[in-house]
Each structure stands twice: as structure tokens, then as C-alpha cells.
mmCIF file of N, CA and C in Angstrom:
data_model
loop_
_atom_site.group_PDB
_atom_site.id
_atom_site.type_symbol
_atom_site.label_atom_id
_atom_site.label_comp_id
_atom_site.label_asym_id
_atom_site.label_seq_id
_atom_site.Cartn_x
_atom_site.Cartn_y
_atom_site.Cartn_z
ATOM 1 N N MET A 1 0.830 -1.178 0.000
ATOM 2 C CA MET A 1 0.000 0.000 0.000
ATOM 3 C C MET A 1 0.885 1.256 0.000
ATOM 4 N N LEU A 2 0.522 2.215 -0.822
ATOM 5 C CA LEU A 2 1.284 3.463 -0.909
ATOM 6 C C LEU A 2 0.921 4.398 0.237
ATOM 7 N N ASN A 3 1.907 5.179 0.683
ATOM 8 C CA ASN A 3 1.633 6.215 1.684
ATOM 9 C C ASN A 3 0.830 7.337 1.049
ATOM 10 N N GLU A 4 -0.150 7.827 1.778
ATOM 11 C CA GLU A 4 -0.913 8.976 1.288
ATOM 12 C C GLU A 4 -0.062 10.231 1.422
ATOM 13 N N MET A 5 -0.030 11.036 0.387
ATOM 14 C CA MET A 5 0.736 12.283 0.396
ATOM 15 C C MET A 5 -0.164 13.487 0.634
ATOM 16 N N LEU A 6 -1.415 13.374 0.232
ATOM 17 C CA LEU A 6 -2.369 14.465 0.376
ATOM 18 C C LEU A 6 -2.681 14.675 1.849
ATOM 19 N N LYS A 7 -2.761 15.942 2.260
ATOM 20 C CA LYS A 7 -3.072 16.262 3.654
ATOM 21 C C LYS A 7 -4.292 17.161 3.703
ATOM 22 N N ILE A 8 -5.176 16.901 4.618
ATOM 23 C CA ILE A 8 -6.309 17.784 4.877
ATOM 24 C C ILE A 8 -6.061 18.424 6.230
ATOM 25 N N LEU A 9 -6.003 19.742 6.250
ATOM 26 C CA LEU A 9 -5.708 20.489 7.474
ATOM 27 C C LEU A 9 -6.978 21.117 8.018
ATOM 28 N N ARG A 10 -7.175 21.055 9.281
ATOM 29 C CA ARG A 10 -8.300 21.688 9.949
ATOM 30 C C ARG A 10 -7.724 22.783 10.846
ATOM 31 N N PRO A 11 -7.764 24.048 10.362
ATOM 32 C CA PRO A 11 -7.124 25.128 11.113
ATOM 33 C C PRO A 11 -7.525 25.203 12.586
ATOM 34 N N GLU A 12 -8.803 24.896 12.875
ATOM 35 C CA GLU A 12 -9.257 24.988 14.271
ATOM 36 C C GLU A 12 -8.584 23.949 15.161
ATOM 37 N N LYS A 13 -7.963 22.926 14.570
ATOM 38 C CA LYS A 13 -7.285 21.888 15.346
ATOM 39 C C LYS A 13 -5.770 22.063 15.360
ATOM 40 N N LEU A 14 -5.276 23.085 14.668
ATOM 41 C CA LEU A 14 -3.834 23.324 14.608
ATOM 42 C C LEU A 14 -3.411 24.292 15.708
ATOM 43 N N PRO A 15 -2.163 24.193 16.162
ATOM 44 C CA PRO A 15 -1.687 25.133 17.185
ATOM 45 C C PRO A 15 -1.570 26.547 16.622
ATOM 46 N N SER A 16 -1.930 27.520 17.444
ATOM 47 C CA SER A 16 -1.855 28.937 17.076
ATOM 48 C C SER A 16 -0.917 29.645 18.027
ATOM 49 N N ASN A 17 -0.439 30.792 17.574
ATOM 50 C CA ASN A 17 0.446 31.624 18.383
ATOM 51 C C ASN A 17 -0.085 33.050 18.377
ATOM 52 N N ALA A 18 0.184 33.763 19.452
ATOM 53 C CA ALA A 18 -0.088 35.203 19.446
ATOM 54 C C ALA A 18 0.926 35.853 18.515
ATOM 55 N N GLY A 19 0.461 36.804 17.710
ATOM 56 C CA GLY A 19 1.379 37.553 16.860
ATOM 57 C C GLY A 19 2.389 38.293 17.726
ATOM 58 N N SER A 20 3.636 38.253 17.350
ATOM 59 C CA SER A 20 4.705 38.880 18.126
ATOM 60 C C SER A 20 4.500 40.384 18.253
ATOM 61 N N ASN A 21 4.698 40.912 19.450
ATOM 62 C CA ASN A 21 4.619 42.363 19.663
ATOM 63 C C ASN A 21 5.689 43.108 18.876
ATOM 64 N N ASP A 22 6.704 42.399 18.415
ATOM 65 C CA ASP A 22 7.732 43.040 17.588
ATOM 66 C C ASP A 22 7.208 43.371 16.200
ATOM 67 N N TYR A 23 6.190 42.609 15.746
ATOM 68 C CA TYR A 23 5.728 42.737 14.365
ATOM 69 C C TYR A 23 4.262 43.125 14.215
ATOM 70 N N PHE A 24 3.537 43.153 15.339
ATOM 71 C CA PHE A 24 2.106 43.460 15.282
ATOM 72 C C PHE A 24 1.728 44.434 16.397
ATOM 73 N N THR A 25 0.694 45.220 16.131
ATOM 74 C CA THR A 25 0.079 46.087 17.131
ATOM 75 C C THR A 25 -1.321 45.542 17.377
ATOM 76 N N GLY A 26 -1.676 45.360 18.641
ATOM 77 C CA GLY A 26 -2.988 44.814 18.974
ATOM 78 C C GLY A 26 -2.952 43.297 19.043
ATOM 79 N N ARG A 27 -4.132 42.731 19.245
ATOM 80 C CA ARG A 27 -4.239 41.280 19.418
ATOM 81 C C ARG A 27 -4.364 40.586 18.062
ATOM 82 N N VAL A 28 -3.409 39.697 17.797
ATOM 83 C CA VAL A 28 -3.336 38.969 16.536
ATOM 84 C C VAL A 28 -3.056 37.503 16.853
ATOM 85 N N LYS A 29 -3.742 36.611 16.151
ATOM 86 C CA LYS A 29 -3.520 35.169 16.306
ATOM 87 C C LYS A 29 -3.065 34.606 14.964
ATOM 88 N N VAL A 30 -1.946 33.882 14.983
ATOM 89 C CA VAL A 30 -1.380 33.305 13.768
ATOM 90 C C VAL A 30 -1.433 31.782 13.872
ATOM 91 N N THR A 31 -2.065 31.153 12.885
ATOM 92 C CA THR A 31 -2.128 29.699 12.816
ATOM 93 C C THR A 31 -1.371 29.257 11.572
ATOM 94 N N PRO A 32 -0.147 28.733 11.735
ATOM 95 C CA PRO A 32 0.580 28.231 10.564
ATOM 96 C C PRO A 32 -0.190 27.068 9.936
ATOM 97 N N LEU A 33 -0.326 27.107 8.628
ATOM 98 C CA LEU A 33 -1.055 26.056 7.916
ATOM 99 C C LEU A 33 -0.115 25.132 7.157
ATOM 100 N N VAL A 34 0.778 25.709 6.360
ATOM 101 C CA VAL A 34 1.654 24.912 5.508
ATOM 102 C C VAL A 34 3.062 25.484 5.537
ATOM 103 N N GLN A 35 4.018 24.603 5.691
ATOM 104 C CA GLN A 35 5.432 24.918 5.487
ATOM 105 C C GLN A 35 5.889 23.948 4.419
ATOM 106 N N GLY A 36 6.068 24.462 3.203
ATOM 107 C CA GLY A 36 6.381 23.589 2.080
ATOM 108 C C GLY A 36 7.601 22.721 2.333
ATOM 109 N N GLU A 37 7.532 21.527 1.793
ATOM 110 C CA GLU A 37 8.653 20.597 1.874
ATOM 111 C C GLU A 37 9.332 20.577 0.516
ATOM 112 N N GLU A 38 10.653 20.560 0.495
ATOM 113 C CA GLU A 38 11.404 20.595 -0.756
ATOM 114 C C GLU A 38 10.747 19.697 -1.798
ATOM 115 N N PRO A 39 10.581 20.148 -3.021
ATOM 116 C CA PRO A 39 11.133 21.375 -3.577
ATOM 117 C C PRO A 39 10.252 22.610 -3.364
ATOM 118 N N SER A 40 9.118 22.464 -2.686
ATOM 119 C CA SER A 40 8.234 23.604 -2.454
ATOM 120 C C SER A 40 8.878 24.610 -1.504
ATOM 121 N N CYS A 41 8.590 25.872 -1.728
ATOM 122 C CA CYS A 41 9.066 26.916 -0.824
ATOM 123 C C CYS A 41 7.887 27.767 -0.326
ATOM 124 N N ILE A 42 6.683 27.203 -0.389
ATOM 125 C CA ILE A 42 5.482 27.935 0.010
ATOM 126 C C ILE A 42 5.289 27.883 1.526
ATOM 127 N N THR A 43 4.807 28.983 2.070
ATOM 128 C CA THR A 43 4.353 29.032 3.458
ATOM 129 C C THR A 43 2.971 29.650 3.463
ATOM 130 N N CYS A 44 2.166 29.232 4.425
ATOM 131 C CA CYS A 44 0.792 29.690 4.465
ATOM 132 C C CYS A 44 0.332 29.725 5.914
ATOM 133 N N ALA A 45 -0.425 30.768 6.274
ATOM 134 C CA ALA A 45 -0.941 30.895 7.634
ATOM 135 C C ALA A 45 -2.311 31.559 7.601
ATOM 136 N N CYS A 46 -3.106 31.247 8.608
ATOM 137 C CA CYS A 46 -4.366 31.942 8.849
ATOM 138 C C CYS A 46 -4.076 32.977 9.930
ATOM 139 N N VAL A 47 -4.374 34.236 9.640
ATOM 140 C CA VAL A 47 -4.063 35.319 10.574
ATOM 141 C C VAL A 47 -5.356 36.038 10.944
ATOM 142 N N MET A 48 -5.612 36.115 12.244
ATOM 143 C CA MET A 48 -6.822 36.766 12.767
ATOM 144 C C MET A 48 -6.415 38.031 13.516
ATOM 145 N N PHE A 49 -6.958 39.171 13.089
ATOM 146 C CA PHE A 49 -6.687 40.467 13.701
ATOM 147 C C PHE A 49 -7.927 40.933 14.452
ATOM 148 N N ASP A 50 -7.801 41.266 15.722
ATOM 149 C CA ASP A 50 -8.894 41.919 16.431
ATOM 150 C C ASP A 50 -9.030 43.348 15.909
ATOM 151 N N THR A 51 -10.162 43.964 16.163
ATOM 152 C CA THR A 51 -10.396 45.353 15.766
ATOM 153 C C THR A 51 -9.193 46.221 16.141
ATOM 154 N N ASN A 52 -8.743 47.058 15.222
ATOM 155 C CA ASN A 52 -7.614 47.977 15.368
ATOM 156 C C ASN A 52 -6.243 47.309 15.344
ATOM 157 N N ALA A 53 -6.169 45.994 15.271
ATOM 158 C CA ALA A 53 -4.876 45.306 15.222
ATOM 159 C C ALA A 53 -4.323 45.360 13.800
ATOM 160 N N ARG A 54 -3.000 45.336 13.706
ATOM 161 C CA ARG A 54 -2.368 45.466 12.393
ATOM 162 C C ARG A 54 -0.938 44.945 12.428
ATOM 163 N N SER A 55 -0.415 44.672 11.240
ATOM 164 C CA SER A 55 0.982 44.264 11.108
ATOM 165 C C SER A 55 1.863 45.512 11.116
ATOM 166 N N ALA A 56 3.155 45.291 11.273
ATOM 167 C CA ALA A 56 4.137 46.346 11.025
ATOM 168 C C ALA A 56 4.341 46.432 9.507
ATOM 169 N N TRP A 57 5.025 47.465 9.069
ATOM 170 C CA TRP A 57 5.411 47.560 7.667
ATOM 171 C C TRP A 57 6.333 46.383 7.361
ATOM 172 N N HIS A 58 6.191 45.799 6.182
ATOM 173 C CA HIS A 58 7.025 44.664 5.825
ATOM 174 C C HIS A 58 7.027 44.440 4.313
ATOM 175 N N THR A 59 7.943 43.585 3.872
ATOM 176 C CA THR A 59 8.015 43.165 2.471
ATOM 177 C C THR A 59 8.136 41.641 2.429
ATOM 178 N N HIS A 60 7.913 41.082 1.248
ATOM 179 C CA HIS A 60 8.089 39.646 1.017
ATOM 180 C C HIS A 60 8.975 39.481 -0.214
ATOM 181 N N PRO A 61 10.039 38.670 -0.120
ATOM 182 C CA PRO A 61 10.983 38.569 -1.237
ATOM 183 C C PRO A 61 10.380 38.010 -2.524
ATOM 184 N N LYS A 62 9.316 37.216 -2.403
ATOM 185 C CA LYS A 62 8.670 36.660 -3.594
ATOM 186 C C LYS A 62 7.210 37.090 -3.703
ATOM 187 N N GLY A 63 6.812 38.106 -2.942
ATOM 188 C CA GLY A 63 5.440 38.596 -2.975
ATOM 189 C C GLY A 63 4.558 37.866 -1.977
ATOM 190 N N GLN A 64 3.307 38.320 -1.883
ATOM 191 C CA GLN A 64 2.352 37.720 -0.951
ATOM 192 C C GLN A 64 0.949 37.777 -1.531
ATOM 193 N N LEU A 65 0.208 36.700 -1.295
ATOM 194 C CA LEU A 65 -1.192 36.617 -1.661
ATOM 195 C C LEU A 65 -2.001 36.546 -0.372
ATOM 196 N N LEU A 66 -2.953 37.455 -0.216
ATOM 197 C CA LEU A 66 -3.871 37.441 0.924
ATOM 198 C C LEU A 66 -5.261 37.104 0.405
ATOM 199 N N ILE A 67 -5.953 36.238 1.135
ATOM 200 C CA ILE A 67 -7.341 35.914 0.826
ATOM 201 C C ILE A 67 -8.138 36.215 2.086
ATOM 202 N N VAL A 68 -8.996 37.230 2.014
ATOM 203 C CA VAL A 68 -9.781 37.630 3.181
ATOM 204 C C VAL A 68 -10.941 36.655 3.335
ATOM 205 N N ILE A 69 -11.016 36.003 4.505
ATOM 206 C CA ILE A 69 -12.075 35.012 4.711
ATOM 207 C C ILE A 69 -13.122 35.487 5.711
ATOM 208 N N GLU A 70 -12.858 36.591 6.401
ATOM 209 C CA GLU A 70 -13.835 37.114 7.355
ATOM 210 C C GLU A 70 -13.487 38.555 7.698
ATOM 211 N N GLY A 71 -14.510 39.367 7.863
ATOM 212 C CA GLY A 71 -14.327 40.696 8.429
ATOM 213 C C GLY A 71 -14.039 41.811 7.441
ATOM 214 N N LEU A 72 -13.458 42.870 8.017
ATOM 215 C CA LEU A 72 -13.187 44.113 7.290
ATOM 216 C C LEU A 72 -11.839 44.640 7.736
ATOM 217 N N GLY A 73 -11.024 45.047 6.780
ATOM 218 C CA GLY A 73 -9.694 45.528 7.143
ATOM 219 C C GLY A 73 -9.151 46.540 6.172
ATOM 220 N N LEU A 74 -7.854 46.744 6.303
ATOM 221 C CA LEU A 74 -7.140 47.728 5.505
ATOM 222 C C LEU A 74 -5.831 47.118 5.020
ATOM 223 N N VAL A 75 -5.387 47.564 3.866
ATOM 224 C CA VAL A 75 -4.062 47.251 3.362
ATOM 225 C C VAL A 75 -3.507 48.544 2.779
ATOM 226 N N GLN A 76 -2.205 48.752 2.980
ATOM 227 C CA GLN A 76 -1.611 49.991 2.473
ATOM 228 C C GLN A 76 -0.199 49.732 1.983
ATOM 229 N N GLU A 77 0.064 50.205 0.780
ATOM 230 C CA GLU A 77 1.399 50.187 0.207
ATOM 231 C C GLU A 77 2.093 51.478 0.616
ATOM 232 N N TRP A 78 3.371 51.409 0.916
ATOM 233 C CA TRP A 78 4.162 52.572 1.316
ATOM 234 C C TRP A 78 4.001 53.681 0.281
ATOM 235 N N GLY A 79 3.643 54.883 0.751
ATOM 236 C CA GLY A 79 3.508 56.036 -0.133
ATOM 237 C C GLY A 79 2.169 56.136 -0.847
ATOM 238 N N GLN A 80 1.268 55.185 -0.612
ATOM 239 C CA GLN A 80 -0.041 55.181 -1.257
ATOM 240 C C GLN A 80 -1.145 55.271 -0.205
ATOM 241 N N LYS A 81 -2.367 55.539 -0.655
ATOM 242 C CA LYS A 81 -3.507 55.565 0.258
ATOM 243 C C LYS A 81 -3.902 54.145 0.649
ATOM 244 N N ALA A 82 -4.412 54.013 1.862
ATOM 245 C CA ALA A 82 -4.910 52.712 2.326
ATOM 246 C C ALA A 82 -6.158 52.325 1.546
ATOM 247 N N LYS A 83 -6.388 51.021 1.449
ATOM 248 C CA LYS A 83 -7.573 50.505 0.769
ATOM 249 C C LYS A 83 -8.301 49.550 1.703
ATOM 250 N N CYS A 84 -9.632 49.592 1.634
ATOM 251 C CA CYS A 84 -10.461 48.665 2.412
ATOM 252 C C CYS A 84 -10.404 47.283 1.774
ATOM 253 N N ILE A 85 -10.386 46.266 2.628
ATOM 254 C CA ILE A 85 -10.480 44.892 2.165
ATOM 255 C C ILE A 85 -11.559 44.196 2.980
ATOM 256 N N ARG A 86 -12.268 43.279 2.335
ATOM 257 C CA ARG A 86 -13.381 42.600 3.009
ATOM 258 C C ARG A 86 -13.462 41.156 2.537
ATOM 259 N N LYS A 87 -14.292 40.383 3.226
ATOM 260 C CA LYS A 87 -14.468 38.963 2.927
ATOM 261 C C LYS A 87 -14.617 38.744 1.428
ATOM 262 N N GLY A 88 -13.831 37.809 0.914
ATOM 263 C CA GLY A 88 -13.864 37.479 -0.506
ATOM 264 C C GLY A 88 -12.788 38.159 -1.325
ATOM 265 N N ASP A 89 -12.211 39.246 -0.806
ATOM 266 C CA ASP A 89 -11.161 39.945 -1.548
ATOM 267 C C ASP A 89 -9.878 39.125 -1.577
ATOM 268 N N VAL A 90 -9.170 39.230 -2.697
ATOM 269 C CA VAL A 90 -7.863 38.603 -2.872
ATOM 270 C C VAL A 90 -6.886 39.725 -3.199
ATOM 271 N N ILE A 91 -5.806 39.808 -2.425
ATOM 272 C CA ILE A 91 -4.854 40.906 -2.569
ATOM 273 C C ILE A 91 -3.498 40.330 -2.943
ATOM 274 N N TRP A 92 -2.926 40.790 -4.048
ATOM 275 C CA TRP A 92 -1.578 40.391 -4.449
ATOM 276 C C TRP A 92 -0.639 41.563 -4.194
ATOM 277 N N THR A 93 0.404 41.321 -3.426
ATOM 278 C CA THR A 93 1.459 42.307 -3.202
ATOM 279 C C THR A 93 2.723 41.777 -3.871
ATOM 280 N N PRO A 94 3.244 42.477 -4.880
ATOM 281 C CA PRO A 94 4.440 42.002 -5.587
ATOM 282 C C PRO A 94 5.667 41.913 -4.670
ATOM 283 N N PRO A 95 6.704 41.222 -5.123
ATOM 284 C CA PRO A 95 7.924 41.101 -4.330
ATOM 285 C C PRO A 95 8.491 42.459 -3.928
ATOM 286 N N ASN A 96 8.948 42.520 -2.682
ATOM 287 C CA ASN A 96 9.677 43.670 -2.126
ATOM 288 C C ASN A 96 8.894 44.975 -2.085
ATOM 289 N N VAL A 97 7.557 44.909 -2.114
ATOM 290 C CA VAL A 97 6.729 46.108 -1.964
ATOM 291 C C VAL A 97 6.412 46.274 -0.476
ATOM 292 N N LYS A 98 6.823 47.392 0.088
ATOM 293 C CA LYS A 98 6.607 47.657 1.512
ATOM 294 C C LYS A 98 5.131 47.966 1.752
ATOM 295 N N HIS A 99 4.533 47.257 2.733
ATOM 296 C CA HIS A 99 3.097 47.390 2.979
ATOM 297 C C HIS A 99 2.771 46.942 4.398
ATOM 298 N N TRP A 100 1.516 47.148 4.778
ATOM 299 C CA TRP A 100 0.979 46.594 6.021
ATOM 300 C C TRP A 100 -0.476 46.218 5.774
ATOM 301 N N HIS A 101 -1.024 45.402 6.673
ATOM 302 C CA HIS A 101 -2.448 45.060 6.611
ATOM 303 C C HIS A 101 -2.936 44.736 8.008
ATOM 304 N N GLY A 102 -4.256 44.898 8.196
ATOM 305 C CA GLY A 102 -4.845 44.610 9.496
ATOM 306 C C GLY A 102 -6.326 44.916 9.507
ATOM 307 N N ALA A 103 -6.896 44.825 10.711
ATOM 308 C CA ALA A 103 -8.332 45.027 10.890
ATOM 309 C C ALA A 103 -8.691 46.502 10.847
ATOM 310 N N SER A 104 -9.956 46.761 10.571
ATOM 311 C CA SER A 104 -10.482 48.123 10.619
ATOM 312 C C SER A 104 -10.751 48.494 12.078
ATOM 313 N N ASP A 105 -11.251 49.694 12.257
ATOM 314 C CA ASP A 105 -11.639 50.124 13.605
ATOM 315 C C ASP A 105 -13.062 49.686 13.939
ATOM 316 N N ALA A 106 -13.724 49.020 12.985
ATOM 317 C CA ALA A 106 -15.126 48.617 13.171
ATOM 318 C C ALA A 106 -15.337 47.105 13.208
ATOM 319 N N ALA A 107 -14.321 46.326 12.810
ATOM 320 C CA ALA A 107 -14.518 44.877 12.715
ATOM 321 C C ALA A 107 -13.182 44.143 12.781
ATOM 322 N N ASN A 108 -13.245 42.882 13.164
ATOM 323 C CA ASN A 108 -12.081 42.005 13.098
ATOM 324 C C ASN A 108 -11.811 41.645 11.645
ATOM 325 N N LEU A 109 -10.632 41.067 11.398
ATOM 326 C CA LEU A 109 -10.254 40.630 10.054
ATOM 327 C C LEU A 109 -9.545 39.288 10.163
ATOM 328 N N THR A 110 -9.907 38.361 9.295
ATOM 329 C CA THR A 110 -9.173 37.097 9.181
ATOM 330 C C THR A 110 -8.802 36.903 7.723
ATOM 331 N N HIS A 111 -7.529 36.607 7.485
ATOM 332 C CA HIS A 111 -7.099 36.307 6.124
ATOM 333 C C HIS A 111 -6.143 35.132 6.110
ATOM 334 N N ILE A 112 -6.054 34.524 4.952
ATOM 335 C CA ILE A 112 -5.049 33.504 4.685
ATOM 336 C C ILE A 112 -3.910 34.224 3.968
ATOM 337 N N ALA A 113 -2.688 34.055 4.483
ATOM 338 C CA ALA A 113 -1.503 34.672 3.890
ATOM 339 C C ALA A 113 -0.647 33.574 3.269
ATOM 340 N N ILE A 114 -0.330 33.744 1.988
ATOM 341 C CA ILE A 114 0.455 32.761 1.247
ATOM 342 C C ILE A 114 1.652 33.473 0.641
ATOM 343 N N GLN A 115 2.833 32.941 0.911
ATOM 344 C CA GLN A 115 4.051 33.507 0.365
ATOM 345 C C GLN A 115 5.094 32.408 0.233
ATOM 346 N N GLU A 116 6.145 32.697 -0.516
ATOM 347 C CA GLU A 116 7.223 31.737 -0.700
ATOM 348 C C GLU A 116 8.477 32.237 0.001
ATOM 349 N N THR A 117 9.336 31.297 0.341
ATOM 350 C CA THR A 117 10.605 31.675 0.951
ATOM 351 C C THR A 117 11.671 31.848 -0.126
ATOM 352 N N LEU A 118 12.627 32.686 0.172
ATOM 353 C CA LEU A 118 13.814 32.868 -0.655
ATOM 354 C C LEU A 118 14.992 32.834 0.304
ATOM 355 N N ASN A 119 15.879 31.906 0.109
ATOM 356 C CA ASN A 119 17.010 31.716 1.034
ATOM 357 C C ASN A 119 16.525 31.565 2.470
ATOM 358 N N GLY A 120 15.417 30.827 2.635
ATOM 359 C CA GLY A 120 14.898 30.524 3.963
ATOM 360 C C GLY A 120 14.099 31.626 4.623
ATOM 361 N N LYS A 121 13.843 32.717 3.908
ATOM 362 C CA LYS A 121 13.144 33.866 4.503
ATOM 363 C C LYS A 121 11.916 34.222 3.677
ATOM 364 N N ASN A 122 10.754 34.461 4.361
ATOM 365 C CA ASN A 122 9.550 34.823 3.606
ATOM 366 C C ASN A 122 9.053 36.234 3.909
ATOM 367 N N VAL A 123 9.683 36.932 4.836
ATOM 368 C CA VAL A 123 9.259 38.295 5.187
ATOM 369 C C VAL A 123 10.443 39.076 5.746
ATOM 370 N N GLU A 124 10.440 40.377 5.485
ATOM 371 C CA GLU A 124 11.382 41.292 6.130
ATOM 372 C C GLU A 124 10.559 42.367 6.827
ATOM 373 N N TRP A 125 10.750 42.476 8.132
ATOM 374 C CA TRP A 125 9.964 43.409 8.944
ATOM 375 C C TRP A 125 10.660 44.749 9.074
ATOM 376 N N PHE A 126 9.839 45.804 9.134
ATOM 377 C CA PHE A 126 10.322 47.167 9.325
ATOM 378 C C PHE A 126 9.609 47.770 10.526
ATOM 379 N N GLU A 127 9.501 49.072 10.570
ATOM 380 C CA GLU A 127 8.896 49.771 11.708
ATOM 381 C C GLU A 127 7.405 49.473 11.812
ATOM 382 N N LYS A 128 6.893 49.654 13.036
ATOM 383 C CA LYS A 128 5.457 49.479 13.238
ATOM 384 C C LYS A 128 4.678 50.623 12.594
ATOM 385 N N VAL A 129 3.449 50.332 12.206
ATOM 386 C CA VAL A 129 2.533 51.363 11.722
ATOM 387 C C VAL A 129 2.144 52.195 12.944
ATOM 388 N N SER A 130 2.402 53.480 12.885
ATOM 389 C CA SER A 130 2.103 54.349 14.032
ATOM 390 C C SER A 130 0.591 54.547 14.170
ATOM 391 N N ASP A 131 0.187 54.987 15.344
ATOM 392 C CA ASP A 131 -1.234 55.293 15.544
ATOM 393 C C ASP A 131 -1.681 56.382 14.568
ATOM 394 N N GLU A 132 -0.808 57.341 14.291
ATOM 395 C CA GLU A 132 -1.145 58.426 13.348
ATOM 396 C C GLU A 132 -1.339 57.868 11.931
ATOM 397 N N GLN A 133 -0.458 56.966 11.502
ATOM 398 C CA GLN A 133 -0.600 56.366 10.178
ATOM 399 C C GLN A 133 -1.895 55.542 10.108
ATOM 400 N N TYR A 134 -2.194 54.820 11.184
ATOM 401 C CA TYR A 134 -3.389 54.002 11.205
ATOM 402 C C TYR A 134 -4.640 54.874 11.161
ATOM 403 N N GLN A 135 -4.679 55.952 11.944
ATOM 404 C CA GLN A 135 -5.822 56.860 11.940
ATOM 405 C C GLN A 135 -6.017 57.507 10.571
ATOM 406 N N ALA A 136 -4.918 57.852 9.916
ATOM 407 C CA ALA A 136 -5.015 58.425 8.559
ATOM 408 C C ALA A 136 -5.562 57.377 7.583
ATOM 409 N N ALA A 137 -5.190 56.119 7.750
ATOM 410 C CA ALA A 137 -5.685 55.048 6.879
ATOM 411 C C ALA A 137 -7.195 54.882 7.060
ATOM 412 N N ILE A 138 -7.656 54.927 8.304
ATOM 413 C CA ILE A 138 -9.092 54.796 8.580
ATOM 414 C C ILE A 138 -9.846 55.972 7.970
ATOM 415 N N ALA A 139 -9.270 57.165 8.056
ATOM 416 C CA ALA A 139 -9.935 58.370 7.559
ATOM 417 C C ALA A 139 -10.105 58.341 6.043
ATOM 418 N N CYS A 140 -9.236 57.633 5.333
ATOM 419 C CA CYS A 140 -9.312 57.675 3.868
ATOM 420 C C CYS A 140 -10.114 56.524 3.279
ATOM 421 N N LYS A 141 -10.818 55.760 4.097
ATOM 422 C CA LYS A 141 -11.597 54.631 3.590
ATOM 423 C C LYS A 141 -12.626 55.052 2.551
#
């Protein structure tokens, strides 16, 4: 009999971690879903942001795909206006584009984040989004 290679993951049964205070503001829960096995370099996580929670500014060496599965949030590219994101939206951020994402001030946000690693790294973190930057993002919705 052959070993089964296909895996079915149930996120609610997987271990979760609080988002690091070094990289997030507010309450964030990260549930790793997939860590690709060679030759794959894909990583995937379910990320839940409480109202007003957000990531720090960051980039991804091979880009990032976000799929919003619940709630209402914001995404902003460095130097651009913030944009609202909601359930069903799919957001592609090209490689090395500095951005942040998180929940709105009115609702929680849950998204699936998919990215690939390059030389063992899938993200580069920068400074936190300030309260002033976040308030300006909310104002421009």
C-alpha cells in the first residue's frame, strides 16, 4: 500500500500563536497552515486580527497573496492611500513592496496569507505602523 501524500488540514485543530509584539500592534492570532517541503518553498498561515490590530510595515521577497475570509480591514502600500479589504477579496502584493495590513476600527479581520521563501526567509519586517498612520488610513476609507 502506498503512503498517502495528500493532507487535509483543519485550522481549528492546529496550534496557534499570538502575533509577536515586535511585528504586530494589537491582538493577533497566527495559525501556521503549511510549510512547504522541498522542492516547495510555500508558506501559508491563517491570521486573525482583532479590531484595530495590524501588522508592522514589511516586504516579502517573492510577494504575498492574501485571501480575506472574514471581516473588514485595511491594506496599504508605502507612499499610497490605504484601501479597504473585506471577505472574498484577494490581494496580491508584488515582491519587495513595503506594505501593512490589518483590521479596521469597526470589525475584526481574518485572512489567509500565502508567500514563498527565498534563502529561507519569507518576510522582512520594518517599523510598526504608528497610531497616526493608522488613523489616517481609517480616515481615507
